[in-house]
mmCIF file of C-alpha atoms in Angstrom:
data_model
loop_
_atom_site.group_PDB
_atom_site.id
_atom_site.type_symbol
_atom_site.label_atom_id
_atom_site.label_comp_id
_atom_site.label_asym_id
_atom_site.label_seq_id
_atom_site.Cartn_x
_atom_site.Cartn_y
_atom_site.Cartn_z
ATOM 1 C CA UNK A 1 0.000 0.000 0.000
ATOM 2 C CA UNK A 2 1.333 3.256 -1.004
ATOM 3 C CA UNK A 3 2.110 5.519 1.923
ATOM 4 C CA UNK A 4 -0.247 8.728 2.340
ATOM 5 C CA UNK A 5 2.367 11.687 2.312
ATOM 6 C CA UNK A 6 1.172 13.600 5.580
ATOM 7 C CA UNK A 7 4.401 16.655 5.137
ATOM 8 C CA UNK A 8 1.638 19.267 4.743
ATOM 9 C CA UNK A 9 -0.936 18.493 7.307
ATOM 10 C CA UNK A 10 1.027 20.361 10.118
ATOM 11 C CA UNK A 11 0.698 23.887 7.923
ATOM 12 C CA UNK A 12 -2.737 23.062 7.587
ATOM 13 C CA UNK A 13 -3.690 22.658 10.721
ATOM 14 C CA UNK A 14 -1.732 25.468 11.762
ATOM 15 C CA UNK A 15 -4.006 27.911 9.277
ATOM 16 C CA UNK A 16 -6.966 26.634 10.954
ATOM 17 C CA UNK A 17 -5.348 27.511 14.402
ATOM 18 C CA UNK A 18 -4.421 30.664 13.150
ATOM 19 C CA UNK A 19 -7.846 31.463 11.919
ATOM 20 C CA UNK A 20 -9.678 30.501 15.207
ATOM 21 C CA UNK A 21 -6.723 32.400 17.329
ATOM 22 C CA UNK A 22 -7.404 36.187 15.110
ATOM 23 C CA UNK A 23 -11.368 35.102 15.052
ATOM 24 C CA UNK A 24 -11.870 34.502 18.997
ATOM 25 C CA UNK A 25 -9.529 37.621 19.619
ATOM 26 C CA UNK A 26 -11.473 39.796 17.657
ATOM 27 C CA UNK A 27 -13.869 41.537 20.110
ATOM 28 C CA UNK A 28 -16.473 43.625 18.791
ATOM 29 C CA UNK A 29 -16.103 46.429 20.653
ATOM 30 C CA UNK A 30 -12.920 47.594 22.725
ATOM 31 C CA UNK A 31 -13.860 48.936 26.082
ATOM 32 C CA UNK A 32 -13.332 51.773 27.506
ATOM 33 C CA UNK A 33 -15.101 51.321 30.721
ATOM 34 C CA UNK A 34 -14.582 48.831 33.167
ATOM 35 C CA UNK A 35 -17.022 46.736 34.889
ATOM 36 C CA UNK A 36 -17.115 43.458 36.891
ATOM 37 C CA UNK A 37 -20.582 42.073 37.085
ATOM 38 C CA UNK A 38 -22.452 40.971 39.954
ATOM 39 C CA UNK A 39 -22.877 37.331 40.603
ATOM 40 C CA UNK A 40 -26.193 35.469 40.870
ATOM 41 C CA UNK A 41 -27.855 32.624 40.745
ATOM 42 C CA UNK A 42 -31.001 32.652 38.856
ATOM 43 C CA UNK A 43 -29.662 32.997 35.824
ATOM 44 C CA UNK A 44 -30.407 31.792 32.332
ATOM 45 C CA UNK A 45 -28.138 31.959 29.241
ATOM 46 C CA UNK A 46 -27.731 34.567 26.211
ATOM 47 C CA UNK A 47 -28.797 32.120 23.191
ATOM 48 C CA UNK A 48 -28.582 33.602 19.893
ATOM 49 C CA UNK A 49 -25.558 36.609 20.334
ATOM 50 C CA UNK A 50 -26.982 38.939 17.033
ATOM 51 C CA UNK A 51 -29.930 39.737 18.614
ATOM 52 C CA UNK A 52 -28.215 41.227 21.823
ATOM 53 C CA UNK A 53 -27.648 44.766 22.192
ATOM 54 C CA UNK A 54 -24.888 45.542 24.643
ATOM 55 C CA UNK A 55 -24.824 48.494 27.060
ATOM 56 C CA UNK A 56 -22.166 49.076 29.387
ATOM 57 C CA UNK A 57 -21.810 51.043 32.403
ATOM 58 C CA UNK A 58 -18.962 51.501 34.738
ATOM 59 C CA UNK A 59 -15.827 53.628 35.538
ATOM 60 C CA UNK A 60 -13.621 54.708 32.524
ATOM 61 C CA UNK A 61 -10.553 52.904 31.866
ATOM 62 C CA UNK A 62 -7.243 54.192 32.967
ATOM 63 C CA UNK A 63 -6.487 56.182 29.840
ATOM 64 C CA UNK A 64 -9.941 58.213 30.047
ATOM 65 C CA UNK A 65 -9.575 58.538 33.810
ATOM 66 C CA UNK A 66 -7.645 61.983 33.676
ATOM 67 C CA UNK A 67 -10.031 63.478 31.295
ATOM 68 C CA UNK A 68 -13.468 62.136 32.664
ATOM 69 C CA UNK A 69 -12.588 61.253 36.113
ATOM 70 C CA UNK A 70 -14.509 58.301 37.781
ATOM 71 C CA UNK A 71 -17.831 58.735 37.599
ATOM 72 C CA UNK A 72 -19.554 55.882 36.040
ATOM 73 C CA UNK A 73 -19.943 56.505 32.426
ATOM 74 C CA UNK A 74 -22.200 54.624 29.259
ATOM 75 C CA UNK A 75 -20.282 53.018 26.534
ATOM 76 C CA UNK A 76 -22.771 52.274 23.376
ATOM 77 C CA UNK A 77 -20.485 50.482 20.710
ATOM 78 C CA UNK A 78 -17.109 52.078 20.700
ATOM 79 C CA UNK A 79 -17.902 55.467 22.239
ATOM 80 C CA UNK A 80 -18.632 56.680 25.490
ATOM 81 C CA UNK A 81 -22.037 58.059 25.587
ATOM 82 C CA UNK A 82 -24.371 59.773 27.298
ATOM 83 C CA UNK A 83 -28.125 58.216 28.672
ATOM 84 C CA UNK A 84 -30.259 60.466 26.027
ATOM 85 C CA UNK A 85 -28.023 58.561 23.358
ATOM 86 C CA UNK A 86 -29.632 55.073 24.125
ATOM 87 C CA UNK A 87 -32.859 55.752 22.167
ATOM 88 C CA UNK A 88 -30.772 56.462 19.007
ATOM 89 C CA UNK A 89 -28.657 53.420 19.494
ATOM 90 C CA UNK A 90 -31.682 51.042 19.970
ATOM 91 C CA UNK A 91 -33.291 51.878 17.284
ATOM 92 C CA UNK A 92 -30.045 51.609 14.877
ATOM 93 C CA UNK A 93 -29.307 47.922 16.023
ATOM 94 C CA UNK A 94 -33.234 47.320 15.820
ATOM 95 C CA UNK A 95 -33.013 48.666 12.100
ATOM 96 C CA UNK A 96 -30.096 46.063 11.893
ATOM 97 C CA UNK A 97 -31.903 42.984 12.634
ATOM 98 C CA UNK A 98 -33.986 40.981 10.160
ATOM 99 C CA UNK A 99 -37.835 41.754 10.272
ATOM 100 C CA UNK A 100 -38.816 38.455 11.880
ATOM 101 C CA UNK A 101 -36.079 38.840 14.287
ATOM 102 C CA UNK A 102 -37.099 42.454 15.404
ATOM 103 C CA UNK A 103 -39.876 41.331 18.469
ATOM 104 C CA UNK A 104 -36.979 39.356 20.272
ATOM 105 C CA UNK A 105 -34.400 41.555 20.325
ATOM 106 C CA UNK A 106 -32.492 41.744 23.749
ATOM 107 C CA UNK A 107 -30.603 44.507 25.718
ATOM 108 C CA UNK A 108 -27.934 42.925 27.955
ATOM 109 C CA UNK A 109 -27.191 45.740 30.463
ATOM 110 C CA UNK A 110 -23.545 45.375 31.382
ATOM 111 C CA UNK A 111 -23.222 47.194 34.769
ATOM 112 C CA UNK A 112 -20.099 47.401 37.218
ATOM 113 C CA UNK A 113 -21.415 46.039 40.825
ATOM 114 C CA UNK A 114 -20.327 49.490 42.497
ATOM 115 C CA UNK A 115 -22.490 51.695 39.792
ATOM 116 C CA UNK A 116 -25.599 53.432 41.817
ATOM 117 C CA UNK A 117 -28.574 52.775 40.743
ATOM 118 C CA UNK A 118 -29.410 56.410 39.263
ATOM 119 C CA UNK A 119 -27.657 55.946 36.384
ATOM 120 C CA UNK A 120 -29.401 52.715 35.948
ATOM 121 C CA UNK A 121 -32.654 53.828 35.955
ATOM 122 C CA UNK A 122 -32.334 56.294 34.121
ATOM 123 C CA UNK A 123 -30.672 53.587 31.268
ATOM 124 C CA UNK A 124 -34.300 51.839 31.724
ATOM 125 C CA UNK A 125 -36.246 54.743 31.296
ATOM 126 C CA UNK A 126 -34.551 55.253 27.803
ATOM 127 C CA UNK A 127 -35.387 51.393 27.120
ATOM 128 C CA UNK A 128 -38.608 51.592 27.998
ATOM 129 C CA UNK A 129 -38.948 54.818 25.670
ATOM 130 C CA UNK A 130 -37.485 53.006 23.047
ATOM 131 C CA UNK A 131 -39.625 49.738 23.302
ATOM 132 C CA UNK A 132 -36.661 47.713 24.061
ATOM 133 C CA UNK A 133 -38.407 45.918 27.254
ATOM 134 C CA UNK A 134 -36.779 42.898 27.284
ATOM 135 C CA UNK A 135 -33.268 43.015 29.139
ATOM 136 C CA UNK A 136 -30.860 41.197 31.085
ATOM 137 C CA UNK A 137 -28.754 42.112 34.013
ATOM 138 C CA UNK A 138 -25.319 40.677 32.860
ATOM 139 C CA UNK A 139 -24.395 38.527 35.488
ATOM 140 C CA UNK A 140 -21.353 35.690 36.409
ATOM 141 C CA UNK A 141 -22.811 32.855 38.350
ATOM 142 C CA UNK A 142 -22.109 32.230 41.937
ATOM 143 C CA UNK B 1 35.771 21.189 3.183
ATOM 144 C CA UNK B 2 32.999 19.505 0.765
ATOM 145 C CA UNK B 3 32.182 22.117 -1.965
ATOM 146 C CA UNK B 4 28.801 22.200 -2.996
ATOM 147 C CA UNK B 5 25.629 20.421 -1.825
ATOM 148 C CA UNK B 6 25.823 19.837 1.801
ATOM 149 C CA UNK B 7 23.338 17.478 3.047
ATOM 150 C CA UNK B 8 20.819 19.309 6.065
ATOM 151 C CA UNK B 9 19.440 16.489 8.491
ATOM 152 C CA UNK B 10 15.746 16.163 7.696
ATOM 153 C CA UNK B 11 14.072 17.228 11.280
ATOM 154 C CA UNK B 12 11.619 14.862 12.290
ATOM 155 C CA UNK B 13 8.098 16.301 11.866
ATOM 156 C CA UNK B 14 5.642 14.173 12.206
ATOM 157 C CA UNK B 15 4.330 14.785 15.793
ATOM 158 C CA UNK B 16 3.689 18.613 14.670
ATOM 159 C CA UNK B 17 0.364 17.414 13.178
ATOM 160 C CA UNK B 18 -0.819 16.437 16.777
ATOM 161 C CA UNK B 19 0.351 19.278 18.288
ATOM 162 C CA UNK B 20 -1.368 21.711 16.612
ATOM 163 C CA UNK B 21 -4.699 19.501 17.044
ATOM 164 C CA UNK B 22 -4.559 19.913 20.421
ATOM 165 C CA UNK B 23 -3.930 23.499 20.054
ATOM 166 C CA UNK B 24 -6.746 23.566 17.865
ATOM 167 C CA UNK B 25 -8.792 21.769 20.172
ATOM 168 C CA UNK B 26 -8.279 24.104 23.045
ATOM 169 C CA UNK B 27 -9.190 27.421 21.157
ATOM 170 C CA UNK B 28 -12.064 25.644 20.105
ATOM 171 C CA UNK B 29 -13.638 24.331 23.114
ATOM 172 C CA UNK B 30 -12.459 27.748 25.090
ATOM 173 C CA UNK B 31 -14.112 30.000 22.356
ATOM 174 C CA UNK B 32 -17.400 28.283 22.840
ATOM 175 C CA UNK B 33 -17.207 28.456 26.741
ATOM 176 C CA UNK B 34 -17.660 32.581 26.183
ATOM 177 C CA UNK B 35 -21.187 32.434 26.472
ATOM 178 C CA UNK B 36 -22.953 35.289 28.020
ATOM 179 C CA UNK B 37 -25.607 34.663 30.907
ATOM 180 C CA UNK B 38 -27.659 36.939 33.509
ATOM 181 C CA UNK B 39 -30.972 37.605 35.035
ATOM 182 C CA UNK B 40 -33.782 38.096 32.047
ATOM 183 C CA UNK B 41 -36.437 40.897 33.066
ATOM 184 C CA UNK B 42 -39.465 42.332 31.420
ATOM 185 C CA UNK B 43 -39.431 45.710 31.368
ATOM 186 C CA UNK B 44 -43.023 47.317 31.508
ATOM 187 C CA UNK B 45 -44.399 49.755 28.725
ATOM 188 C CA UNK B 46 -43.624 53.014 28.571
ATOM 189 C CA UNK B 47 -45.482 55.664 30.414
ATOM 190 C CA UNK B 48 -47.847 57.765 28.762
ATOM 191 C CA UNK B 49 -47.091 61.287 28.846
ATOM 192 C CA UNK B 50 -49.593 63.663 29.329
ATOM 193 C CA UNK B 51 -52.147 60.814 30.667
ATOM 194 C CA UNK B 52 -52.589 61.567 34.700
ATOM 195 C CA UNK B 53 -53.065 57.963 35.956
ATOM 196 C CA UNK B 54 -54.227 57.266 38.946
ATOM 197 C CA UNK B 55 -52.639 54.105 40.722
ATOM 198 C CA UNK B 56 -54.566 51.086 40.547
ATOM 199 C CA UNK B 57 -55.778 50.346 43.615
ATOM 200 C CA UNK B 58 -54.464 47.186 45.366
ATOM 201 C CA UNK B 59 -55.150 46.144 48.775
ATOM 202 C CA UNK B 60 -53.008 46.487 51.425
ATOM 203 C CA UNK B 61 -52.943 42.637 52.350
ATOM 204 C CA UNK B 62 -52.287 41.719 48.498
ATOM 205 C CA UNK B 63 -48.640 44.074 48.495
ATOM 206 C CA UNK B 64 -44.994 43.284 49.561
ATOM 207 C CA UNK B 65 -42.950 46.013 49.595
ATOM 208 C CA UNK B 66 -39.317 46.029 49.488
ATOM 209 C CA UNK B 67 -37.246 49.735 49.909
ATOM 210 C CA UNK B 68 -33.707 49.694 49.310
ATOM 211 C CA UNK B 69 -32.447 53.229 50.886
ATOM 212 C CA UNK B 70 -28.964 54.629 50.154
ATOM 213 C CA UNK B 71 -27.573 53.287 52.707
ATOM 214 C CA UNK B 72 -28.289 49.967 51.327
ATOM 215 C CA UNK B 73 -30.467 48.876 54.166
ATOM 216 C CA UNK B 74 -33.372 46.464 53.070
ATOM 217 C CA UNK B 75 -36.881 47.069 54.167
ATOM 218 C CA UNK B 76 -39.579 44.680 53.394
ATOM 219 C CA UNK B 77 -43.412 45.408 54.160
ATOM 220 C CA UNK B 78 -45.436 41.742 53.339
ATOM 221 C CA UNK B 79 -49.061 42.503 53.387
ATOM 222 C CA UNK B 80 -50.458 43.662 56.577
ATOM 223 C CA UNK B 81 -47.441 43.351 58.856
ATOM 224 C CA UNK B 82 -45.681 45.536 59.841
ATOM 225 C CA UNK B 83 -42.436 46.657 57.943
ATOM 226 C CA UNK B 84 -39.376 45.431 59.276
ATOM 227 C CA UNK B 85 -35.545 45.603 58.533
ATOM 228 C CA UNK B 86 -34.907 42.564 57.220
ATOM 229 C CA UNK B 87 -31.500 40.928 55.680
ATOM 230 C CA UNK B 88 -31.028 39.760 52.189
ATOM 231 C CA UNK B 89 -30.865 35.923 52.956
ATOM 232 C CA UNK B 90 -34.186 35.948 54.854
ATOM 233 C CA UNK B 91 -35.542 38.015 51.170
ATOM 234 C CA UNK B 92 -36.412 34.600 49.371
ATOM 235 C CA UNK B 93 -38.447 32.372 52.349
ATOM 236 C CA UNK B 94 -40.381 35.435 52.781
ATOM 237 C CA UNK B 95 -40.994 36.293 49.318
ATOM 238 C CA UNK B 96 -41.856 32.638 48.610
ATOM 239 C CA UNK B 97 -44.492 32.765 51.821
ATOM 240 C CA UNK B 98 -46.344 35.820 50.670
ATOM 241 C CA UNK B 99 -46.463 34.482 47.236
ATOM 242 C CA UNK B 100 -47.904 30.946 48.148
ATOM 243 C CA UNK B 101 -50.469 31.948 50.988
ATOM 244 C CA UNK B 102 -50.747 28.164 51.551
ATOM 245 C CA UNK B 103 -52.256 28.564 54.992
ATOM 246 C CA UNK B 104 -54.436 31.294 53.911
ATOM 247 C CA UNK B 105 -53.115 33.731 56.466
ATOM 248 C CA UNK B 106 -55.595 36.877 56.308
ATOM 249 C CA UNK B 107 -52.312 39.099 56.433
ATOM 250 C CA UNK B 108 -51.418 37.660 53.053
ATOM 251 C CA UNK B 109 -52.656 37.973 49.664
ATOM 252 C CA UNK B 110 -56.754 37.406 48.791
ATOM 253 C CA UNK B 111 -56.524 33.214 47.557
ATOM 254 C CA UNK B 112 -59.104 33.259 44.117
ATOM 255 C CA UNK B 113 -60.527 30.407 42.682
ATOM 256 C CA UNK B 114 -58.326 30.539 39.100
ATOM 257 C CA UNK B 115 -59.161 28.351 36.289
ATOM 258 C CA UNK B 116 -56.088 26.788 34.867
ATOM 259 C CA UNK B 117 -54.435 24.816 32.198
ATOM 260 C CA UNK B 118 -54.859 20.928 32.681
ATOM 261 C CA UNK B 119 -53.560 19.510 35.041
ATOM 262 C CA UNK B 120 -54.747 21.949 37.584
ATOM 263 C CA UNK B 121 -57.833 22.550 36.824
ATOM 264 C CA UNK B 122 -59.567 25.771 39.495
ATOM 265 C CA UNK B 123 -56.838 26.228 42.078
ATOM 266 C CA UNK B 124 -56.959 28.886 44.495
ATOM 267 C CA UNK B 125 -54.156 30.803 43.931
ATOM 268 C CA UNK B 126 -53.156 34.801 44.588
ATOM 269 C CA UNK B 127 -53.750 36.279 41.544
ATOM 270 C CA UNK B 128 -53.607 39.623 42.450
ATOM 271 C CA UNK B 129 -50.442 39.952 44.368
ATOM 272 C CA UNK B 130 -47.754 42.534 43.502
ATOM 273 C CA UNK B 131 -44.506 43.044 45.029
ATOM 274 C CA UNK B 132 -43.073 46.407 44.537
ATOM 275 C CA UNK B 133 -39.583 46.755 44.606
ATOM 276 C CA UNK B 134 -38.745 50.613 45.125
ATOM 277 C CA UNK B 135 -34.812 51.519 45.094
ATOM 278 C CA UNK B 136 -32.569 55.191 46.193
ATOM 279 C CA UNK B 137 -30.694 56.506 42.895
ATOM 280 C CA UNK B 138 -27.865 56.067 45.024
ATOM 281 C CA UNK B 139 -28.634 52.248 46.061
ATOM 282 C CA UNK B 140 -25.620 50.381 44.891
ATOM 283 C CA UNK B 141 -26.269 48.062 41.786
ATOM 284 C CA UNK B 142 -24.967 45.059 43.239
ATOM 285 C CA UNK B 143 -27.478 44.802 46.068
ATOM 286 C CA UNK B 144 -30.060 45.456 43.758
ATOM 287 C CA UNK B 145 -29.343 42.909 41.304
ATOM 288 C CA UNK B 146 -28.893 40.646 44.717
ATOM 289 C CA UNK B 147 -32.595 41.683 45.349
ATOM 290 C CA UNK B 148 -33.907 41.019 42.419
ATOM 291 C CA UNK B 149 -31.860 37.643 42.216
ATOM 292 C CA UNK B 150 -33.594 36.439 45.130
ATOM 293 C CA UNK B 151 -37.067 37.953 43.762
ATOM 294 C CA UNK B 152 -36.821 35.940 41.057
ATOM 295 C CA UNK B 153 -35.258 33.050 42.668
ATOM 296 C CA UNK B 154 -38.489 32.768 44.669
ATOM 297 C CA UNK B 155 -41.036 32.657 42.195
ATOM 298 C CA UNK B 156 -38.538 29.865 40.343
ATOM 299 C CA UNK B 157 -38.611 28.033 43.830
ATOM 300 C CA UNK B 158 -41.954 27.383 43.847
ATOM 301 C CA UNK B 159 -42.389 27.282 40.013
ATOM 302 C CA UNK B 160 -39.850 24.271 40.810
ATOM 303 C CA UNK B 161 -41.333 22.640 43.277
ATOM 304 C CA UNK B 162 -45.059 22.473 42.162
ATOM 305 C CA UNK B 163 -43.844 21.239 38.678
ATOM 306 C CA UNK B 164 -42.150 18.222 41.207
ATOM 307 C CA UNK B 165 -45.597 17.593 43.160
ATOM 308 C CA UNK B 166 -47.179 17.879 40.563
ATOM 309 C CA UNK B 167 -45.504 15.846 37.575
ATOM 310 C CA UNK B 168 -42.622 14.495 39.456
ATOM 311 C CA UNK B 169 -39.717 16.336 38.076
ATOM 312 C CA UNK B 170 -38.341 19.778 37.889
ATOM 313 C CA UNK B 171 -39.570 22.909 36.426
ATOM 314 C CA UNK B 172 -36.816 22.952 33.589
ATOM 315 C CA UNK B 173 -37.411 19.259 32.806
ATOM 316 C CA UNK B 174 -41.100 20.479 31.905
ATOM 317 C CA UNK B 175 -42.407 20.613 28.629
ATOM 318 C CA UNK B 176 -43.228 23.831 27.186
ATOM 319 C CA UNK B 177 -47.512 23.165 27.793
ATOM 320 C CA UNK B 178 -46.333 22.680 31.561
ATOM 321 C CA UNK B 179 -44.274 25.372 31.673
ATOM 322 C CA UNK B 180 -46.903 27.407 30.620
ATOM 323 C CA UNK B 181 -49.117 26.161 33.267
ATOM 324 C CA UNK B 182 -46.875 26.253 36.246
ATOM 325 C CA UNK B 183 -46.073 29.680 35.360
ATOM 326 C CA UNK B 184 -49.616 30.575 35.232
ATOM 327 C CA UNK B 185 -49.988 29.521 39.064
ATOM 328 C CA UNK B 186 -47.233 31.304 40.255
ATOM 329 C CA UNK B 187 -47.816 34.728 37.979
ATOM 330 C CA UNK B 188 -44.408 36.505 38.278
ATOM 331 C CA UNK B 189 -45.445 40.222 39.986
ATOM 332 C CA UNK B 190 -42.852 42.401 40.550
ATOM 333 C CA UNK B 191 -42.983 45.790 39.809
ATOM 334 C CA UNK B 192 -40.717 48.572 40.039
ATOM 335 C CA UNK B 193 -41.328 52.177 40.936
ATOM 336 C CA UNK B 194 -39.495 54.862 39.713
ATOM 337 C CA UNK B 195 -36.358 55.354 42.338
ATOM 338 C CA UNK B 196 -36.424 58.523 44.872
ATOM 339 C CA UNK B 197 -33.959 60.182 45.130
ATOM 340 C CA UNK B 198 -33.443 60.979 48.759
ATOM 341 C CA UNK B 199 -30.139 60.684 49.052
ATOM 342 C CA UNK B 200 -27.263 62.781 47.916
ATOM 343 C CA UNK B 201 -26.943 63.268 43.684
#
């Protein structure tokens, strides 16, 4: 039986591990704020990642901390923002889902443990403005 | 000194293949661990402007009330007792008691006769209990995901263990019909008022 020449297998594998390494790195935002979420146990999983919206709350990042201090600040996407942004947001990544997949869209509210609850509310004030009503409190189990 | 072609000792690769695999294996299964979870809430509509509303009326005995003030101290009013400091372990039996009403204590919520899905059939259940969970703006947002963890963990207590009386295994082993139903007896409630702002802004 002729012997299978196996020389190039390593370089192929090696693209695939390449490709998974640059895929998984790639976030889709970079933060600028920093938040470590409360822990909980009640909760369920995030199924189906493109129809979650992502809001996140907590203090800026080293870099920003001279210029904005360390109040807790919004990010939407890659900017920081402020709460009367959120409306304009939801209704961009609403416009960006599929018609069929517009009803269960979720907000996934990604909120430092030491934030106070102002800024919060006022974050679901804007989502209840903008018809997003169905959210979850980003959370790491306990 | 041999001019020429000098012969370079083939390097043995032939265990690279598995190497990489296993590489390939790890990104792969640690990639997929990344998933994100927390607690899912309904948010209610949004208020109507220019519409004065008056507050529906509930009955005293048929409320739980839980203030959070700024000083994150946890206040819980169940029905027609009186309010008391209470910690945030102690947040789920109670919760769980004034939702049930199994003895039909007159200081909990009104027990109606409720027709339900099969297999219930008319239960008496409290169908018009609300728990009102009212927060500082300056309430930290740890305690008040805590609060609402063990809000929810309450209602999913007993959601869990009627679907065990009643069909012999747990709530998440039901089938979406029973789900339906055992969610139906134990109506999830809770809503939040707007936060005052008492504290210091």
């Amino acid at each position: 039986m002729p012997e299978l020449n196996t020389s190039s297998l390593p370089d192929l594998i090696f693209s695939i591990l390449f490709f998974f390494m640059i895929v998984t790195s790639m976030r889709e935002v970079e933060l600028k704020v920093e938040f470590k979420t409360p822990q909980g146990t009640e909760l369920e999983k995030l199924e189906r990642k493109s129809l979650v919206s992502n809001i996140y709350i907590g203090k800026p990042t080293r870099e920003f901390r001279a210029k904005l201090g360390t109040q807790s600040r919004i990010q939407l996407n890659d900017k920081f923002a402020d709460v009367s942004h959120i409306r304009e947001y939801i209704q961009d990544e609403r416009a960006s889902l599929a018609e069929r997949d517009k009803p269960y869209m979720k907000v996934s509210i990604k909120a430092d443990k030491d934030t106070q609850m102002g800024i919060i509310t006022d974050v679901k004030m804007e989502l209840r403005h903008a018809w997003a009503l169905s959210i979850v409190y980003s959370a790491t189990s306990r | 000194m041999a001019k020429g072609k000098r012969k370079v000792p083939g390097l043995n690769g032939s265990s690279m293949a598995d190497i990489s695999f296993i590489m390939l294996i790890f990104f792969l299964v640690t990639t997929s661990m990344d998933t994100d979870s927390g607690l899912h809430v309904r948010l209610p509509n949004p208020p109507e402007e220019n519409v004065e509303q008056d507050p529906p009326k509930v009955k005293q005995r048929n409320t739980m009330v839980v203030t959070v003030n700024m000083y994150n101290q946890i206040m819980a009013k169940v029905g027609n007792s009186e309010a008391k400091e209470v910690g945030l372990n102690e947040l789920r039996q109670l919760t769980k008691d004034f939702v049930a009403n199994r003895d039909n204590d007159p200081k909990l919520p009104e027990l109606h006769p409720v027709e339900l899905p099969a297999p219930f059939g008319v239960q008496n259940i409290t169908k018009n209990h609300v728990i009102s969970f009212v927060t500082d703006r300056a309430t930290s947002y740890d305690l008040y995901f805590q609060i609402e963890n063990e809000l929810y963990g309450a209602y999913n207590e007993l959601r869990d263990e009627l679907a065990r009386k009643t069909f012999g295994y747990g709530y998440k082993e039901c089938n979406e019909d029973q789900q339906l139903a055992v969610r139906q007896y134990y109506k999830c409630m809770i809503s939040e008022a707007e936060p005052k702002n008492y504290g210091n802004q």
